């Protein structure tokens, strides 16, 4: 069962049944419709509000699209990694590989317009290209352990918020605390390892074409090597492509990983082209930074922090574009979960609550130190041909592996 | 789904997994080797200078002292969005964006506008100095600029760094340098066309003729302070910085050990030259604004701020719009307030930050 490609197992593809309009169904679909109308109206209001404008409106919609894609495709880095590590099922991992391949192609195209000469010594504007240091590795490892402990990464918790998870709020509160700890340790880490760490951007040496070729080659090798861990698809009965089939494919069954990945990749490119690279921690970090700033717990100076591109944090009094994106993500996931009947609010258990909180703290510290999480540093970094993305990704995977070996994920 | 006995299955998986891991490590090593090979064969063509420019570079451009030119009409130094929209295809006009925030130009700029990055294209990356003349000439030529080109600058933050760019262009001998009225935000607010394509132009033949009358250094300022020269100093920072109540606005890293201002300076915050919508006030209003502070053009003016950028905006108003003889002290308070042996005025009574 666990070896099957999602969307193809008997449980995911229930036998076609006659639709019965129950009150619950009406409530669910009505609620979802209400959410998506609210999102559209919200985007329109934002667009016309001075101080916010098109980028805020677009961020809200990009977030909503991401929330729907994450929820419908179960694009949860922890679940995907766990399927590989624990169940030896690499099927869902193809979502990440596809997302990276598609967004890499898109980034190469956008880079060509943003920074026509990659050899100029400059980095593409605000792309998530970070320093490669021991701190990045440590951040990735702890982030991975935090994922195992709390049951999802930060973006995973954000979309599970929309599914009614009781652990998600705790993990996100933990992440805020972790960010605070990250600010406290930043100055020491910066002077010790980060300041002198190389910022390695492949197009500096290979150009955009060369970097993209290498990018696709590495992803192809990975995809090829993992093929043996994908179980064969069960035979599909021939079906009429009608409205019912479309409804089920879109709103009920889990999306195919390849489709989910491609959609996430396209969303990432659109976000970079129009607003900023995808990331889900900038607003959380800014919130932590602002709270600490006003209560005087922030170090007087965070050396060099604002000079790196990444999920940048600032002391802010307003909701940033990233805040709208996060809000859109949770709401979009909520809407998608409602339609699919996957909105199942659950109260957390005591043990699991502690695990979620502690895992959140680890993830917050990791995301602050790595200048982003699985979305901001892994997805947006690798898509931007930054070595930091690959290093962080490998470290996170190792951290999750360690966490699963230690059976930390059994707590939540 | 059927499974083999646990030990057998795990054994099988482990071996295949090991093989995969081996292949991945091998692939990574090959990739590293390829990168290393390319890196060593091809030295990265870095255009960012990491060594200080030699004295020969700086002296290669002829230095000329031009007297202030005849005051130009407002329309000839400040262009409206309407004018610019009509002149986008004019080959004599070159539009340059200088924005502070990275990614602003790239995500949509005025069609045909060239991007100048203030951290590398207008300043030296090693010395605290403006960009070396030969390097600037190279950049201007690459942007297709000739000596008779009409250069229109604009940017975010009410043309902060666009004005700095205008000052550098004027200093290096460009004659026709204009700012877009209302900056980038007015163009956007009017829903005018934006483009994401970076333009390329055939190289121009711009030749640097360095002027020496638009920029002053610490010794020149001290002459004014000691009464050896009759000039008027304009401090364009906020009243609280001017009085010494605060050292710098919140969030700025570059500081001076003393707070206050240069003795004798008058305080006219730079934004007072703008209307609420970011457009310049009328010539009469501007003349009146500065005359009330004692700046009427009868004496040469020196403007300064904290690090030298915002003061270039006021320099633009005084020198280019009003036609006064005005120069920028780009060392500004971060040089003056840190210098040993120079007098300061500190009405707030904060010396070393304590009362």
XYZ file of C-alpha atoms in Angstrom:
767
model
C 0.000 0.000 0.000
C 2.650 2.433 1.028
C 4.613 1.552 -2.080
C 1.945 2.711 -4.457
C 2.078 5.994 -6.312
C -0.360 8.375 -4.697
C -3.505 8.833 -6.622
C -3.308 5.284 -7.791
C -3.965 3.236 -4.692
C -7.396 1.745 -4.100
C -7.987 3.971 -1.080
C -7.168 7.147 -2.971
C -9.283 6.128 -5.896
C -12.521 4.974 -4.395
C -14.934 3.227 -6.669
C -17.143 5.711 -8.488
C -20.210 6.281 -6.436
C -23.315 8.275 -7.022
C -22.969 11.802 -5.673
C -25.399 12.409 -2.868
C -25.974 15.978 -1.794
C -25.800 15.749 1.953
C -25.928 18.817 4.197
C -22.287 18.198 5.105
C -21.301 18.245 1.448
C -23.170 21.485 0.843
C -21.565 23.025 3.913
C -18.093 21.949 2.796
C -18.368 23.090 -0.776
C -20.154 26.279 0.214
C -17.451 27.051 2.746
C -14.742 26.436 0.177
C -16.488 28.671 -2.341
C -16.768 31.351 0.318
C -13.030 31.104 1.041
C -12.028 31.465 -2.591
C -14.401 34.396 -3.110
C -12.938 36.007 0.022
C -9.437 35.522 -1.373
C -10.401 37.169 -4.655
C -12.092 40.100 -2.934
C -9.144 40.390 -0.561
C -6.752 40.547 -3.494
C -8.855 43.230 -5.147
C -9.001 45.315 -1.965
C -5.248 44.944 -1.416
C -4.558 46.004 -4.967
C -6.409 49.272 -4.472
C -5.082 49.968 -0.970
C -2.275 52.523 -0.891
C 0.876 51.006 0.542
C 0.063 47.486 -0.606
C -0.799 47.418 -4.298
C -0.326 44.773 -6.932
C 2.551 42.912 -5.302
C 0.573 42.303 -2.097
C -2.508 41.208 -4.045
C -0.438 38.901 -6.210
C 1.316 37.482 -3.142
C -2.038 36.578 -1.626
C -3.099 34.781 -4.799
C 0.267 33.064 -5.251
C 0.000 31.894 -1.659
C -3.512 30.579 -2.267
C -2.393 28.707 -5.380
C 0.497 27.239 -3.444
C -1.827 26.238 -0.619
C -4.136 24.421 -3.024
C -1.222 22.679 -4.760
C 0.417 21.705 -1.458
C -2.835 20.349 -0.061
C -4.080 18.549 -3.157
C -0.671 17.051 -3.908
C 0.314 16.508 -0.245
C 3.473 18.447 -1.044
C 4.885 18.033 2.435
C 8.654 17.711 2.553
C 8.568 15.587 5.692
C 5.976 13.099 4.401
C 7.845 12.835 1.126
C 11.184 12.233 2.843
C 9.587 9.790 5.280
C 8.078 7.794 2.437
C 11.570 7.401 0.999
C 13.320 6.660 4.271
C 10.760 4.577 6.102
C 8.663 3.021 3.369
C 11.261 2.965 0.590
C 8.728 4.659 -1.633
C 10.217 7.385 -3.787
C 7.031 8.093 -5.735
C 6.081 11.318 -3.939
C 9.691 12.541 -4.124
C 9.190 13.078 -7.843
C 7.051 16.071 -6.925
C 10.137 17.810 -5.519
C 12.343 16.761 -8.440
C 9.763 18.012 -10.941
C 9.303 21.269 -9.062
C 13.061 21.825 -9.120
C 13.366 20.971 -12.812
C 10.485 23.220 -13.885
C 11.487 26.139 -11.688
C 15.116 25.784 -12.787
C 14.077 26.219 -16.410
C 11.887 29.181 -15.485
C 14.584 30.808 -13.356
C 17.092 30.494 -16.196
C 14.668 32.320 -18.481
C 13.942 35.038 -15.904
C 17.623 35.415 -15.014
C 18.395 36.095 -18.658
C 16.177 39.169 -18.482
C 17.063 40.250 -14.935
C 20.834 39.954 -15.213
C 21.824 39.507 -18.847
C 25.482 38.911 -18.033
C 25.940 36.204 -15.381
C 29.722 36.676 -15.406
C 29.613 40.278 -14.203
C 30.369 39.333 -10.605
C 26.889 40.356 -9.502
C 24.219 38.002 -8.228
C 20.755 38.006 -9.735
C 18.632 40.472 -7.743
C 17.170 39.047 -4.519
C 17.446 35.418 -5.656
C 18.022 33.119 -2.684
C 21.721 32.498 -3.128
C 23.295 32.139 0.302
C 26.675 31.482 1.880
C 27.749 27.835 2.089
C 29.058 27.308 5.592
C 29.060 24.832 8.450
C 26.264 26.902 9.943
C 24.143 26.090 6.893
C 24.790 22.369 7.362
C 23.997 22.548 11.085
C 20.857 24.550 10.340
C 19.740 21.966 7.779
C 20.371 19.038 10.135
C 18.475 20.620 13.016
C 15.716 21.720 10.671
C 15.388 18.113 9.516
C 15.276 16.799 13.080
C 12.668 19.458 13.873
C 10.623 18.271 10.897
C 10.683 14.702 12.173
C 9.811 15.800 15.683
C 6.919 18.068 14.732
C 5.647 15.992 11.810
C 6.112 18.549 9.001
C 8.262 21.411 7.818
C 7.123 25.015 8.180
C 5.280 25.120 4.851
C 3.766 21.739 5.733
C 2.444 23.103 9.006
C 1.066 26.135 7.208
C -1.027 24.004 4.884
C -1.987 21.655 7.687
C -3.267 24.679 9.524
C -5.836 24.721 6.717
C -6.564 21.043 7.344
C -7.295 21.746 10.981
C -4.175 20.171 12.437
C -3.828 20.789 16.153
C -0.064 20.506 16.039
C 0.480 23.141 13.354
C -0.176 26.195 15.566
C 2.143 24.799 18.242
C 4.898 24.103 15.737
C 4.540 27.599 14.265
C 4.713 29.184 17.730
C 7.796 27.062 18.328
C 9.244 28.352 15.060
C 8.791 31.924 16.282
C 10.727 31.074 19.442
C 13.345 29.343 17.319
C 13.722 32.458 15.205
C 14.336 34.426 18.379
C 17.082 31.989 19.387
C 18.489 32.259 15.879
C 18.818 36.022 16.221
C 20.625 35.523 19.524
C 23.182 33.137 18.005
C 23.504 34.919 14.664
C 26.288 37.353 15.544
C 28.547 34.631 16.888
C 27.880 32.321 13.926
C 28.332 35.170 11.477
C 31.763 36.125 12.771
C 32.874 32.497 13.256
C 31.759 30.799 10.042
C 29.319 32.713 7.867
C 31.182 35.947 7.079
C 34.001 34.171 5.233
C 31.818 31.474 3.681
C 31.697 31.437 -0.119
C 28.468 32.410 -1.859
C 28.517 29.988 -4.762
C 26.313 30.641 -7.748
C 26.772 28.168 -10.587
C 25.968 30.638 -13.448
C 29.062 32.650 -12.442
C 31.117 29.827 -13.883
C 28.833 27.977 -16.243
C 26.515 30.672 -17.541
C 22.752 30.170 -17.445
C 22.744 27.460 -20.109
C 25.528 25.485 -18.491
C 24.045 25.824 -15.021
C 20.641 24.692 -16.271
C 22.146 21.689 -18.089
C 24.007 20.617 -14.962
C 20.866 21.227 -12.870
C 18.721 19.055 -15.129
C 21.455 16.414 -15.388
C 21.714 16.042 -11.615
C 17.916 15.875 -11.264
C 17.730 13.311 -14.060
C 20.357 11.123 -12.405
C 18.442 11.300 -9.133
C 15.151 10.593 -10.870
C 16.655 7.685 -12.749
C 18.299 6.172 -9.681
C 15.093 6.367 -7.687
C 12.921 4.692 -10.327
C 13.413 1.296 -8.728
C 11.709 2.523 -5.565
C 8.521 3.351 -7.389
C 6.105 0.493 -7.492
C 4.285 -0.225 -10.734
C 0.983 1.528 -11.305
C -2.096 -0.618 -10.895
C -4.169 -1.043 -14.026
C -6.555 1.843 -14.585
C -10.024 1.175 -15.809
C -10.893 3.140 -18.896
C -13.099 6.044 -17.925
C -15.113 8.623 -19.709
C -13.550 12.080 -19.390
C -16.639 13.763 -18.030
C -17.419 16.409 -15.464
C -17.535 13.859 -12.677
C -14.111 12.506 -13.539
C -12.694 16.025 -13.662
C -14.240 16.857 -10.311
C -12.747 13.787 -8.706
C -9.348 14.297 -10.267
C -9.220 17.918 -9.197
C -10.957 17.951 -5.851
C -10.996 14.451 -4.429
C -8.003 12.339 -5.436
C -4.469 13.210 -4.488
C -2.785 14.932 -7.412
C -0.088 13.057 -9.222
C 3.351 14.076 -7.905
C 4.566 15.063 -11.372
C 1.602 17.399 -11.839
C 1.936 18.832 -8.332
C 5.649 19.390 -8.812
C 5.187 21.125 -12.144
C 2.536 23.436 -10.675
C 4.710 24.296 -7.670
C 7.609 24.963 -10.046
C 5.555 27.316 -12.195
C 4.261 29.141 -9.106
C 7.856 29.580 -7.930
C 8.892 31.151 -11.225
C 5.866 33.459 -11.287
C 6.631 34.547 -7.727
C 10.248 35.346 -8.607
C 9.288 37.151 -11.787
C 6.644 39.340 -10.223
C 7.257 39.692 -6.471
C 10.120 37.841 -4.824
C 11.388 34.263 -4.637
C 9.047 31.878 -2.832
C 9.606 31.601 0.887
C 7.347 31.140 3.871
C 9.461 32.292 6.813
C 10.250 35.973 6.154
C 7.082 37.230 7.836
C 7.481 34.797 10.752
C 11.079 35.912 11.221
C 10.114 39.556 10.924
C 7.430 39.037 13.538
C 9.945 37.479 15.923
C 12.452 40.224 15.153
C 9.909 42.979 15.740
C 8.699 41.498 19.016
C 12.281 41.110 20.236
C 13.156 44.587 19.026
C 10.317 46.218 20.931
C 11.027 44.212 24.067
C 14.755 44.902 23.846
C 15.814 41.267 23.476
C 17.282 41.709 20.016
C 21.046 42.167 19.803
C 21.723 45.848 19.063
C 23.251 44.870 15.765
C 22.820 41.792 13.603
C 26.078 41.769 11.722
C 25.796 41.368 7.992
C 22.334 39.809 8.202
C 20.641 42.322 5.961
C 23.318 42.005 3.300
C 22.341 38.446 2.327
C 19.525 37.575 -0.018
C 17.139 35.045 1.431
C 14.012 35.037 3.490
C 15.034 38.438 4.737
C 13.649 39.618 8.028
C 13.034 43.191 9.032
C 11.609 45.073 11.931
C 8.201 45.852 10.460
C 4.931 47.229 11.710
C 2.843 46.033 8.773
C 2.075 42.842 6.946
C 4.659 42.285 4.234
C 4.055 40.644 0.873
C 5.340 37.462 2.467
C 2.695 37.751 5.173
C -0.047 37.861 2.552
C 1.512 34.849 0.858
C 1.449 32.857 4.081
C -2.134 33.883 4.763
C -3.123 32.912 1.233
C -1.359 29.581 1.643
C -3.233 28.628 4.796
C -6.576 29.816 3.400
C -6.055 28.145 0.020
C -5.189 24.887 1.738
C -8.263 25.282 3.948
C -10.499 25.679 0.917
C -8.944 22.729 -0.893
C -9.151 20.567 2.220
C -12.825 21.450 2.713
C -13.791 20.357 -0.785
C -11.783 17.153 -0.528
C -13.226 16.359 2.863
C -9.771 16.457 4.376
C -10.560 19.217 6.867
C -10.454 17.223 10.063
C -9.811 19.418 13.069
C -8.092 17.472 15.801
C -6.949 18.406 19.266
C -3.282 17.689 19.927
C -2.222 15.172 22.522
C 0.007 16.320 25.381
C 3.158 14.419 24.370
C 2.745 15.374 20.771
C 2.247 19.019 21.690
C 5.626 19.179 23.363
C 7.210 17.430 20.375
C 5.562 19.836 17.930
C 6.673 22.847 19.938
C 10.262 21.627 20.310
C 10.371 20.625 16.657
C 9.109 24.091 15.778
C 11.883 25.684 17.812
C 14.509 23.614 15.981
C 12.983 24.524 12.621
C 12.799 28.207 13.525
C 16.451 28.268 14.511
C 17.398 26.380 11.357
C 15.341 28.594 9.057
C 16.773 31.758 10.590
C 20.364 30.560 10.389
C 19.962 29.142 6.869
C 18.103 32.291 5.718
C 15.079 30.221 4.734
C 13.370 26.857 5.072
C 12.581 23.985 2.728
C 10.751 26.434 0.475
C 12.949 29.535 0.701
C 16.386 27.922 0.757
C 15.804 24.434 -0.696
C 13.258 25.098 -3.458
C 14.010 28.731 -4.297
C 17.744 28.252 -3.729
C 18.222 25.168 -5.892
C 15.960 26.672 -8.557
C 18.264 29.708 -8.567
C 21.305 27.438 -9.121
C 22.701 28.220 -5.664
C 24.959 25.643 -4.070
C 23.526 26.681 -0.699
C 20.170 25.184 -1.748
C 21.688 21.765 -2.473
C 23.740 21.749 0.716
C 20.736 22.732 2.826
C 18.568 20.150 1.065
C 21.060 17.359 1.713
C 21.446 18.393 5.343
C 17.675 18.516 5.868
C 17.307 15.055 4.336
C 20.042 13.732 6.622
C 18.361 15.405 9.606
C 15.014 13.822 8.789
C 16.735 10.469 8.337
C 18.369 10.796 11.750
C 15.085 11.854 13.311
C 13.295 8.834 11.866
C 16.050 6.439 12.928
C 15.678 7.855 16.446
C 11.912 7.403 16.039
C 11.286 11.049 16.920
C 8.357 11.167 14.528
C 6.362 8.782 16.664
C 5.627 11.534 19.166
C 3.161 13.515 17.086
C 0.567 -5.229 -0.952
C 2.615 -8.363 -0.406
C 5.931 -8.211 1.353
C 8.763 -10.652 1.641
C 10.023 -11.612 5.070
C 11.329 -8.480 6.791
C 15.008 -9.466 6.899
C 15.128 -10.532 3.280
C 13.336 -7.434 2.047
C 15.399 -5.055 4.130
C 18.586 -6.746 3.015
C 17.566 -6.290 -0.602
C 16.604 -2.673 -0.079
C 19.804 -1.863 1.765
C 21.971 -3.195 -1.031
C 20.096 -1.348 -3.734
C 20.070 1.723 -1.571
C 23.813 1.482 -1.067
C 24.286 1.182 -4.816
C 22.118 4.255 -5.401
C 23.942 6.221 -2.765
C 27.241 5.219 -4.353
C 26.008 6.372 -7.730
C 24.826 9.667 -6.263
C 28.155 10.312 -4.540
C 29.964 9.412 -7.745
C 27.759 11.771 -9.704
C 28.354 14.554 -7.216
C 32.124 14.028 -7.452
C 31.989 14.168 -11.241
C 29.909 17.328 -11.023
C 32.415 18.907 -8.642
C 35.249 17.951 -10.962
C 33.465 19.558 -13.914
C 32.817 22.745 -11.955
C 36.395 22.849 -10.691
C 37.743 22.275 -14.189
C 35.640 25.057 -15.657
C 36.531 27.310 -12.770
C 40.252 26.844 -13.252
C 40.253 26.944 -17.020
C 38.138 30.035 -17.198
C 39.003 32.780 -14.766
C 35.747 34.477 -13.829
C 35.564 37.728 -15.707
C 34.833 39.869 -12.715
C 34.133 43.443 -13.557
C 33.892 44.481 -9.946
C 37.178 46.001 -9.015
C 38.583 44.588 -5.828
C 41.736 46.645 -5.807
C 41.987 50.324 -5.230
C 42.170 52.301 -8.478
C 45.638 53.588 -9.143
C 46.308 57.286 -9.083
C 46.938 57.139 -12.814
C 43.287 56.222 -13.438
C 41.985 59.219 -11.608
C 44.339 61.607 -13.354
C 43.585 60.249 -16.799
C 40.515 62.449 -17.111
C 41.058 66.126 -17.712
C 39.799 68.210 -14.840
C 38.018 71.364 -15.819
C 36.390 74.038 -13.754
C 33.140 75.087 -15.317
C 31.385 78.079 -13.945
C 27.760 77.496 -13.164
C 25.840 77.426 -16.384
C 22.979 79.731 -17.142
C 19.947 78.679 -15.117
C 17.866 76.355 -17.205
C 14.153 76.322 -17.425
C 12.446 73.932 -14.991
C 11.229 71.814 -17.931
C 14.819 71.366 -19.084
C 16.027 69.768 -15.854
C 12.866 68.063 -14.595
C 10.741 66.091 -17.034
C 7.132 65.144 -16.522
C 5.895 61.591 -16.927
C 3.900 62.859 -19.908
C 7.011 64.245 -21.614
C 8.945 61.054 -20.949
C 6.155 58.871 -22.310
C 6.289 60.849 -25.548
C 10.076 60.699 -25.778
C 10.685 57.016 -25.085
C 11.565 56.401 -28.728
C 13.649 59.544 -29.042
C 17.194 58.337 -29.809
C 18.611 61.479 -28.200
C 17.061 60.543 -24.862
C 18.481 57.840 -22.619
C 16.497 56.826 -19.536
C 18.367 55.405 -16.543
C 16.835 53.822 -13.455
C 18.715 54.044 -10.166
C 16.721 52.252 -7.484
C 17.841 51.361 -3.992
C 15.874 48.133 -3.636
C 17.261 45.217 -5.666
C 14.815 43.670 -8.104
C 12.715 46.804 -8.609
C 14.174 47.583 -12.026
C 14.176 43.946 -13.056
C 10.484 43.354 -12.309
C 9.383 46.224 -14.508
C 11.001 49.466 -15.611
C 10.181 52.287 -17.968
C 10.584 50.724 -21.440
C 14.097 51.226 -22.746
C 15.512 52.319 -19.387
C 19.013 51.157 -18.490
C 19.789 49.905 -14.980
C 22.543 51.609 -13.006
C 23.258 50.021 -9.630
C 24.242 52.616 -7.082
C 26.526 50.299 -5.087
C 28.751 49.541 -8.049
C 28.033 51.917 -10.916
C 28.228 55.262 -9.134
C 30.625 54.545 -6.286
C 34.000 52.937 -6.047
C 33.798 49.480 -4.491
C 37.015 49.892 -2.496
C 37.739 53.530 -1.728
C 35.055 55.685 -0.194
C 34.764 57.665 -3.372
C 32.652 58.105 -6.439
C 33.313 55.756 -9.320
C 36.623 56.211 -11.160
C 36.300 58.286 -14.356
C 37.521 55.612 -16.774
C 35.144 53.035 -15.394
C 32.258 55.490 -15.491
C 33.052 56.357 -19.086
C 32.924 52.649 -19.916
C 29.514 52.258 -18.264
C 28.056 55.362 -19.893
C 29.273 54.237 -23.314
C 27.833 50.762 -22.786
C 24.483 52.430 -22.095
C 24.721 54.097 -25.496
C 25.295 57.571 -24.112
C 26.991 60.300 -26.148
C 28.080 63.709 -24.912
C 24.957 65.304 -26.374
C 22.507 62.700 -25.045
C 19.647 63.886 -22.868
C 19.976 61.738 -19.755
C 16.796 61.217 -17.745
C 17.221 59.555 -14.362
C 14.555 58.148 -12.091
C 14.308 55.655 -9.247
C 12.504 54.544 -6.131
C 12.478 56.441 -2.810
C 11.635 59.810 -4.393
C 14.650 59.771 -6.706
C 17.197 59.565 -3.844
C 19.830 57.718 -5.742
C 18.683 58.973 -9.103
C 19.718 62.425 -7.842
C 23.044 60.977 -6.722
C 23.422 59.581 -10.229
C 22.586 62.968 -11.722
C 25.319 64.531 -9.583
C 27.872 61.954 -10.769
C 26.849 62.449 -14.398
C 27.125 66.233 -14.095
C 30.448 65.946 -12.350
C 31.818 63.826 -15.158
C 30.791 66.387 -17.739
C 27.326 65.367 -18.931
C 25.515 68.564 -19.887
C 21.880 67.582 -20.202
C 20.884 65.612 -17.097
C 17.270 65.545 -15.936
C 15.179 63.897 -13.249
C 11.733 62.392 -13.727
C 9.247 64.465 -11.727
C 7.468 62.352 -9.121
C 10.026 59.552 -9.507
C 9.115 55.980 -10.264
C 6.046 56.023 -8.042
C 4.248 58.650 -10.153
C 4.898 56.682 -13.340
C 3.466 53.602 -11.615
C 0.528 55.473 -10.107
C -0.462 56.657 -13.560
C -0.473 53.024 -14.718
C 2.014 53.745 -17.453
C 3.760 51.061 -19.430
C 6.494 48.970 -17.797
C 8.843 46.436 -19.343
C 10.935 43.591 -17.963
C 13.308 43.456 -20.920
C 16.829 44.744 -20.439
C 17.632 46.888 -23.489
C 20.901 46.900 -25.376
C 22.196 49.916 -27.254
C 25.060 50.435 -29.663
C 27.999 51.848 -27.700
C 28.075 55.608 -27.306
C 31.090 57.872 -27.342
C 30.621 59.670 -24.024
C 33.915 61.193 -22.915
C 34.461 62.174 -19.306
C 35.357 65.794 -18.650
C 35.675 65.980 -14.926
C 34.426 69.109 -13.187
C 35.868 70.234 -9.894
C 33.206 72.662 -8.742
C 30.348 70.321 -7.833
C 32.066 68.420 -5.051
C 33.844 69.594 -1.902
C 35.965 67.814 0.674
C 36.528 68.226 4.399
C 39.238 70.949 4.093
C 36.873 73.032 1.927
C 34.146 72.709 4.552
C 36.555 73.655 7.339
C 37.469 76.837 5.462
C 33.807 77.814 5.617
C 33.560 76.865 9.303
C 36.616 78.991 10.134
C 35.241 81.936 8.212
C 37.946 81.860 5.570
C 35.379 81.406 2.821
C 31.937 82.911 2.501
C 29.713 79.948 1.682
C 26.509 78.659 3.164
C 26.161 75.084 4.444
C 22.815 73.307 4.098
C 22.191 70.304 6.331
C 19.334 68.324 4.771
C 18.846 65.739 7.565
C 15.926 65.656 9.982
C 15.729 68.358 12.679
C 16.498 65.753 15.360
C 19.699 64.690 13.645
C 20.580 68.331 13.068
C 20.162 69.250 16.727
C 22.039 66.167 17.883
C 19.081 64.616 19.701
C 19.661 61.443 17.711
C 22.750 60.146 15.923
C 20.960 58.691 12.914
C 17.473 57.579 11.952
C 16.499 54.155 13.249
C 17.899 51.249 11.329
C 20.874 52.963 9.745
C 24.228 51.420 10.437
C 26.606 54.187 9.406
C 27.147 56.462 12.352
C 29.364 59.216 13.695
C 30.753 59.290 17.220
C 29.377 62.803 17.660
C 25.850 63.991 17.069
C 24.927 67.460 15.861
C 25.832 69.480 12.791
C 28.551 71.530 11.161
C 28.742 74.959 12.851
C 26.926 77.599 10.844
C 24.865 75.161 8.802
C 21.176 75.755 8.202
C 18.662 72.911 8.336
C 16.271 72.314 5.446
C 15.155 68.646 5.329
C 15.461 67.404 1.759
C 11.868 66.263 1.420
C 10.598 69.811 1.872
C 11.460 70.367 -1.776
C 8.745 67.899 -2.728
C 4.969 68.015 -2.780
C 3.044 65.251 -1.061
C 2.858 63.268 -4.288
C 6.645 63.328 -4.686
C 6.765 65.928 -7.468
C 9.002 68.970 -7.127
C 7.471 72.161 -5.790
C 7.330 75.070 -8.212
C 10.432 77.167 -8.818
C 8.933 80.100 -6.859
C 8.058 77.878 -3.899
C 11.528 76.340 -3.912
C 13.210 79.741 -4.130
C 11.124 80.917 -1.173
C 11.726 77.732 0.863
C 15.493 78.084 0.717
C 15.512 81.901 0.926
C 13.702 81.636 4.273
C 16.610 79.564 5.529
C 19.101 82.107 4.222
C 19.978 80.332 0.992
C 19.245 82.756 -1.816
C 22.000 82.067 -4.293
C 24.034 85.135 -3.416
C 26.699 82.921 -1.860
C 27.916 79.493 -3.033
C 26.160 76.615 -1.280
C 27.427 73.319 0.130
C 24.900 70.584 0.866
C 25.512 67.590 3.107
C 23.615 64.820 4.921
C 24.670 61.605 6.658
C 26.425 59.617 3.945
C 26.036 62.025 1.027
C 23.168 60.565 -0.978
C 20.108 62.499 0.148
C 22.058 65.741 -0.007
C 22.498 65.181 -3.732
C 18.731 65.631 -4.034
C 18.947 69.087 -2.475
C 22.073 69.748 -4.556
C 19.960 69.013 -7.629
C 17.289 71.495 -6.545
C 19.746 74.281 -5.749
C 22.211 73.780 -8.565
C 20.131 72.437 -11.426
C 16.630 73.798 -10.821
C 17.413 77.119 -9.142
C 20.775 77.641 -10.860
C 22.680 78.498 -7.690
C 26.362 77.732 -7.364
C 26.069 74.577 -5.267
C 28.393 71.728 -4.426
C 27.910 68.476 -2.516
C 30.021 67.479 0.487
C 29.597 63.729 0.081
C 31.792 62.934 3.079
C 28.901 64.412 5.040
C 28.268 63.830 8.725
C 29.764 60.334 8.817
C 33.092 61.930 7.917
C 32.728 65.271 9.665
C 31.251 63.926 12.917
C 34.030 61.342 13.151
C 36.936 63.655 12.361
C 39.462 64.603 14.995
C 39.985 68.255 15.729
C 36.946 69.722 13.991
C 34.365 71.800 15.812
C 30.751 70.713 15.874
C 27.520 72.350 16.935
C 25.399 70.283 19.282
C 22.401 72.256 20.570
C 20.866 69.125 22.103
C 23.869 68.768 24.390
C 24.603 65.139 23.548
C 28.334 64.652 23.579
C 29.300 60.999 23.244
C 25.637 60.317 23.508
C 25.285 61.449 27.136
C 23.843 64.694 28.416
